[in-house]
Amino acid sequence: MVTSHLAALKIYHAEQAEIAKNVYVQSRAPSDDATDWSLVLRAARKQITAALRASMFLIDVPAALVESGEHMLVFRHITAPPISQDQFSLVCPGWRKATERPHGSRIKLDEAQFIAAAFEERRSRPLTPWVDAERRPLKREVRRLLWTIAPLIASQQIQTIQRTRAASAQERAITTMLANKGWMREPSSLLDTRAALPARHFMHKTRYATATSSPQEVDIALGLNSTVVLAMECKVSNDQTNSVKRVNDVLKKSNAWKTHWGSFVKTAALLQGVIAPKDVARLIDDGVEVFWSHDLSSLEEFIDTHS
DNA sequence: GGGCAGCGCAGGATGATTCA
DNA sequence: TGAATCATCCTGCGCTGCCC
C-alpha cells in the first residue's frame, strides 16, 4: 500500500519535472536572452570607458582607483590573462575585493599606487600599446580593447545575473505568498529550541541547529502546528547534471536536521527549472516533501492542512 | 569507448564576527 | 558604530573513475 503510494507520487513528480523543464525552456526565449546579453554588454562597455577616462587611458591608474575602487573590475580584465578577485588579492595583498563592489569605496593614494604597480606588472601589452609608447591611444586601439574585454566582463556578469535572478524570484514568491496568507515573518536567528518558531510564523534565510555539525542555513523555515518546523530549501537548476548536486545539498541538510530534531522537523524542497526525475525520486525516498515553483497552490494546500 | 555520477573548484554574494 | 575580515552558501563547470 505504502509502496504503491510512493510509486504514484514519483509518477506525479516526474510529470511535474517535465512541466518545470518546459517552463524553464520557454522562459529562455532567444530574443529575451539576446536582449539581456546586449544590455550587459553595453553596461560593460560603459564601465570600461569610465575606467579609461578616470585613468587617462591607463596613464594614471592610481587616480582612477582614488576616484572609485569599482574601476578595478576593468583593470583586472586588462591583465594577461584576466585575473580573478581572489587571485589578484594574492598577488597584491594590499587590495581588498570589497572595494570593487558597485559604487565601491575610494582607495587611498598610497594603496592605489601599490595596486597600480601590481596591475602594471600584469597589464596586457598587446592590448594597450600606447601606454608603453607614452602617447594617447588611437581610436582603433580603444575600440579593440573595448571589443576584447567587454565580452569577458559581460560573460561573468550575465552568469551571475541569471544565477541570482531565478533564485531570488523563487524565494520572493514564497515569502509573498506567506505574507498574503497572514503568516508573520520573524527576524532571522538561530533556531535551536523546539518552540523557537510558533505556528503560522516563518523565517527567511535562517540557521537551523543540527546534532553533529554546525547549524545549517535553511532558505525558509515555517512554523507548523505541534511545534513542527517545515525546513524548506529552494533549488533552481538549469540542467540535469546540476540537479544531482542540488538534491544532494537538500538530502545532506535533511539528514542533519532529522538526526537532531526527529519528528519535530519536516524537510521540503521547492524545485524550479531542470530537475532529473530520478533526483526527485531520491527526495521522495528520503521523506522530503517536494513542491514546484510553477504550482505554489500545492504548497499552500500543504501548509493549510498542517498549520 | 561512451555515458554517468561524484567530487572539487571557481567566482561571486552575503551574513556573521571581529576590530579599531 | 562602521569598516574590515572571515565563513558559508550559491550555481556552473571540468576532471576523474566506474560501469556497461
XYZ file of C-alpha atoms (C1' of nucleotides) in Angstrom:
347
model
C 0.000 0.000 0.000
C 2.778 2.380 1.063
C 4.870 1.215 -1.903
C 2.102 1.949 -4.391
C 1.575 5.382 -2.856
C 5.278 6.170 -3.272
C 5.210 4.904 -6.850
C 2.227 7.113 -7.659
C 3.969 10.080 -6.032
C 7.065 9.527 -8.167
C 4.994 9.369 -11.351
C 3.223 12.596 -10.380
C 6.516 14.402 -9.673
C 8.103 13.067 -12.865
C 5.257 14.802 -14.723
C 5.822 17.958 -12.688
C 9.542 17.822 -13.526
C 8.650 17.755 -17.218
C 6.355 20.772 -16.759
C 9.075 22.625 -14.838
C 11.559 21.911 -17.640
C 9.135 23.247 -20.247
C 8.511 26.382 -18.180
C 12.262 26.888 -17.984
C 12.799 26.369 -21.740
C 10.001 28.814 -22.549
C 11.493 31.379 -20.165
C 14.729 31.242 -22.155
C 13.311 32.784 -25.326
C 16.188 33.597 -27.706
C 15.042 37.193 -28.104
C 14.950 37.752 -24.313
C 18.391 36.167 -23.875
C 19.763 38.320 -26.692
C 18.283 41.440 -25.077
C 19.833 40.523 -21.710
C 23.200 39.965 -23.342
C 23.012 43.216 -25.249
C 22.216 45.185 -22.076
C 25.008 43.578 -20.061
C 27.483 44.080 -22.913
C 26.534 47.743 -23.200
C 26.955 48.207 -19.436
C 30.393 46.564 -19.599
C 31.485 48.937 -22.376
C 30.347 51.892 -20.267
C 32.364 50.579 -17.306
C 35.457 50.217 -19.490
C 35.045 53.689 -20.943
C 34.653 55.156 -17.445
C 37.793 53.379 -16.207
C 39.793 54.564 -19.234
C 38.651 58.157 -18.746
C 39.324 58.126 -14.990
C 42.825 56.746 -15.550
C 43.575 58.984 -18.542
C 43.732 55.872 -20.738
C 45.761 53.891 -18.168
C 48.440 56.573 -17.813
C 47.264 57.369 -14.258
C 45.677 54.213 -12.813
C 46.048 55.380 -9.163
C 43.865 58.420 -9.932
C 41.089 56.142 -11.173
C 41.302 53.976 -8.042
C 41.251 57.007 -5.798
C 38.064 58.064 -7.618
C 36.449 54.621 -7.158
C 37.598 51.086 -6.392
C 34.937 49.914 -8.860
C 37.343 50.556 -11.788
C 39.428 47.592 -10.619
C 36.909 45.297 -12.326
C 38.048 46.690 -15.679
C 41.747 46.698 -14.805
C 41.608 43.035 -13.736
C 40.327 42.193 -17.212
C 43.123 44.128 -18.934
C 45.745 41.848 -17.365
C 47.192 38.915 -19.300
C 45.443 36.678 -18.581
C 42.420 38.293 -16.896
C 42.686 37.662 -13.187
C 40.013 36.905 -10.606
C 39.429 38.965 -7.481
C 40.897 36.301 -5.201
C 43.940 35.779 -7.410
C 44.605 39.486 -7.627
C 44.391 39.817 -3.853
C 47.053 37.087 -3.655
C 49.494 38.920 -5.903
C 48.541 42.262 -4.381
C 47.850 41.687 -0.662
C 47.045 45.348 -0.102
C 43.985 45.171 -2.322
C 40.556 44.299 -0.819
C 37.940 42.914 -3.154
C 35.107 44.643 -1.313
C 36.362 47.939 -2.774
C 35.377 46.685 -6.249
C 31.651 46.452 -5.483
C 29.313 48.745 -7.436
C 29.665 52.254 -6.037
C 32.835 50.884 -4.408
C 34.754 52.880 -1.870
C 37.546 55.257 -2.771
C 41.062 53.935 -2.277
C 43.789 55.906 -0.516
C 46.500 57.253 -2.813
C 49.387 55.214 -1.372
C 47.324 51.992 -1.579
C 46.172 52.904 -5.096
C 49.797 53.319 -6.187
C 50.673 49.893 -4.788
C 47.684 48.299 -6.581
C 48.506 50.132 -9.806
C 52.050 48.741 -9.658
C 50.675 45.179 -9.366
C 48.360 45.876 -12.307
C 51.210 47.311 -14.360
C 53.232 44.106 -13.939
C 50.380 42.103 -15.445
C 48.962 44.581 -17.954
C 48.404 43.058 -21.393
C 50.977 44.830 -23.590
C 49.406 43.895 -26.974
C 46.054 45.311 -25.820
C 47.499 48.577 -24.510
C 50.474 49.511 -26.760
C 50.008 53.260 -26.285
C 50.980 53.050 -22.600
C 54.459 51.738 -23.416
C 54.789 54.204 -26.298
C 53.840 57.011 -23.891
C 51.233 58.524 -26.225
C 47.466 58.841 -26.434
C 45.720 55.739 -27.805
C 44.458 55.582 -31.358
C 40.705 55.211 -31.803
C 41.133 51.725 -33.231
C 43.232 50.687 -30.202
C 40.497 51.802 -27.796
C 37.875 50.062 -29.940
C 39.947 46.870 -29.919
C 40.261 46.985 -26.137
C 36.510 47.529 -25.788
C 35.574 44.666 -28.089
C 38.114 42.346 -26.443
C 37.363 42.752 -22.765
C 33.696 43.806 -22.757
C 32.532 40.233 -23.543
C 34.782 38.868 -20.775
C 33.212 41.134 -18.176
C 29.700 40.689 -19.576
C 30.018 36.911 -19.626
C 30.758 36.791 -15.904
C 28.053 39.290 -15.100
C 25.275 37.635 -17.083
C 26.010 34.311 -15.427
C 25.740 35.918 -12.027
C 22.554 37.766 -13.005
C 20.918 34.598 -14.314
C 22.017 32.633 -11.227
C 20.685 35.088 -8.715
C 17.579 36.272 -10.597
C 15.849 32.897 -10.617
C 16.755 32.083 -7.017
C 15.617 35.478 -5.730
C 12.319 35.301 -7.612
C 11.671 31.829 -6.258
C 12.209 32.833 -2.630
C 10.289 36.088 -3.082
C 7.298 34.156 -4.419
C 7.188 32.071 -1.237
C 7.593 34.938 1.227
C 4.949 36.967 -0.631
C 2.553 34.036 -0.646
C 3.035 33.501 3.103
C 2.588 37.198 3.871
C -0.610 37.268 1.792
C -1.915 34.347 3.824
C -1.347 36.267 7.049
C 1.772 34.445 8.181
C 4.075 36.519 10.369
C 7.675 36.974 9.340
C 10.189 36.686 12.183
C 13.692 38.152 12.011
C 16.323 35.521 11.205
C 18.002 33.930 14.202
C 19.462 30.603 15.278
C 16.677 28.015 15.637
C 17.988 25.776 18.406
C 14.964 25.166 20.618
C 11.735 23.388 19.806
C 9.341 26.281 20.333
C 11.527 28.904 18.666
C 9.141 29.264 15.715
C 5.407 29.454 16.567
C 2.719 28.166 14.219
C 1.983 30.408 11.203
C 5.297 32.243 11.610
C 8.234 31.966 9.229
C 11.867 32.994 8.856
C 13.782 33.666 5.647
C 17.440 32.524 5.435
C 17.941 31.458 8.998
C 20.218 28.964 10.743
C 18.775 25.698 11.992
C 20.609 23.593 14.589
C 21.909 20.084 13.857
C 23.280 17.410 16.173
C 26.585 16.621 14.532
C 27.737 19.725 12.704
C 27.373 23.477 12.951
C 23.896 24.895 12.235
C 22.838 24.676 8.589
C 21.151 27.561 6.846
C 17.580 26.986 5.719
C 16.011 29.110 2.979
C 12.544 29.281 4.556
C 11.593 27.914 7.986
C 7.850 27.628 8.584
C 6.222 27.014 11.939
C 3.589 24.287 11.604
C 1.324 23.053 14.374
C 2.599 20.846 17.245
C 5.924 22.763 17.238
C 6.910 21.082 13.975
C 9.127 23.159 11.685
C 8.961 22.822 7.919
C 12.519 23.469 6.738
C 12.211 24.402 3.089
C 15.122 24.537 0.673
C 14.583 26.454 -2.589
C 16.515 24.982 -5.518
C 16.857 26.185 -9.091
C 18.718 24.006 -11.553
C 19.449 24.715 -15.210
C 20.435 21.192 -16.205
C 20.148 17.609 -15.035
C 23.822 17.321 -14.102
C 23.363 20.148 -11.686
C 20.171 18.802 -10.190
C 22.171 15.883 -8.740
C 24.222 18.231 -6.621
C 21.301 20.421 -5.646
C 19.340 17.406 -4.440
C 22.431 16.167 -2.600
C 22.547 19.509 -0.806
C 18.940 19.078 0.320
C 19.464 15.482 1.452
C 22.592 16.373 3.412
C 20.773 19.086 5.341
C 17.638 16.980 5.709
C 19.591 14.163 7.355
C 21.450 16.540 9.670
C 18.169 18.100 10.814
C 16.337 14.791 11.175
C 19.136 13.371 13.330
C 18.819 16.307 15.690
C 15.081 17.061 15.628
C 13.495 13.720 14.750
C 9.756 14.066 14.159
C 9.834 17.792 15.031
C 11.180 18.700 11.620
C 9.896 18.126 8.099
C 12.177 18.954 5.212
C 10.734 20.321 1.992
C 12.229 21.202 -1.367
C 10.775 23.840 -3.655
C 12.080 22.997 -7.109
C 12.356 25.027 -10.283
C 13.990 24.539 -13.678
C 15.555 21.345 -14.976
C 15.451 18.611 -12.327
C 16.010 14.959 -13.242
C 13.034 12.775 -12.177
C 15.455 10.297 -10.590
C 16.674 13.073 -8.285
C 13.124 13.987 -7.321
C 12.613 10.295 -6.535
C 15.612 10.372 -4.191
C 13.987 13.228 -2.268
C 10.716 11.333 -2.007
C 12.505 8.169 -0.844
C 14.145 10.208 1.902
C 10.830 11.594 3.096
C 11.365 15.126 1.778
C 8.180 16.977 0.794
C 8.537 18.132 -2.825
C 6.872 21.242 -4.261
C 7.243 23.118 -7.520
C 7.532 26.827 -8.216
C 5.077 26.555 -11.113
C 2.435 25.138 -8.727
C 2.533 27.006 -5.430
C -1.091 26.040 -4.774
C 0.134 22.568 -3.732
C 2.378 24.157 -1.137
C -0.485 26.386 0.053
C -2.691 23.342 0.419
C 0.001 21.546 2.423
C 0.624 24.338 4.901
C -3.119 24.978 5.291
C -3.538 21.340 6.278
C -0.586 21.270 8.680
C -0.783 24.660 10.393
C 34.989 3.822 -25.707
C 30.976 6.251 -24.223
C 27.884 7.592 -20.629
C 27.123 8.613 -15.988
C 27.885 10.059 -11.227
C 30.579 12.216 -7.867
C 33.934 15.445 -6.398
C 36.147 19.673 -6.032
C 36.976 24.142 -7.515
C 35.782 28.953 -9.499
C 33.812 33.284 -8.834
C 30.513 35.971 -6.653
C 27.162 37.278 -2.916
C 26.061 37.890 1.652
C 25.668 37.114 6.577
C 28.436 36.839 10.879
C 32.105 38.220 13.524
C 35.954 40.977 14.846
C 38.354 45.133 15.435
C 39.560 49.998 15.726
C 29.305 52.195 15.175
C 31.157 51.401 10.866
C 34.723 49.126 8.356
C 37.274 45.096 7.596
C 37.662 40.368 7.589
C 36.061 35.710 7.790
C 32.868 31.983 6.801
C 29.492 29.919 4.222
C 26.443 29.491 0.582
C 25.117 29.553 -4.312
C 25.335 27.619 -9.379
C 28.234 26.165 -13.125
C 31.817 23.544 -14.989
C 35.644 20.341 -15.726
C 38.012 16.291 -14.336
C 38.179 11.514 -12.929
C 36.844 6.960 -12.058
C 33.486 3.414 -12.599
C 30.345 0.571 -15.171
C 28.342 -1.447 -19.196
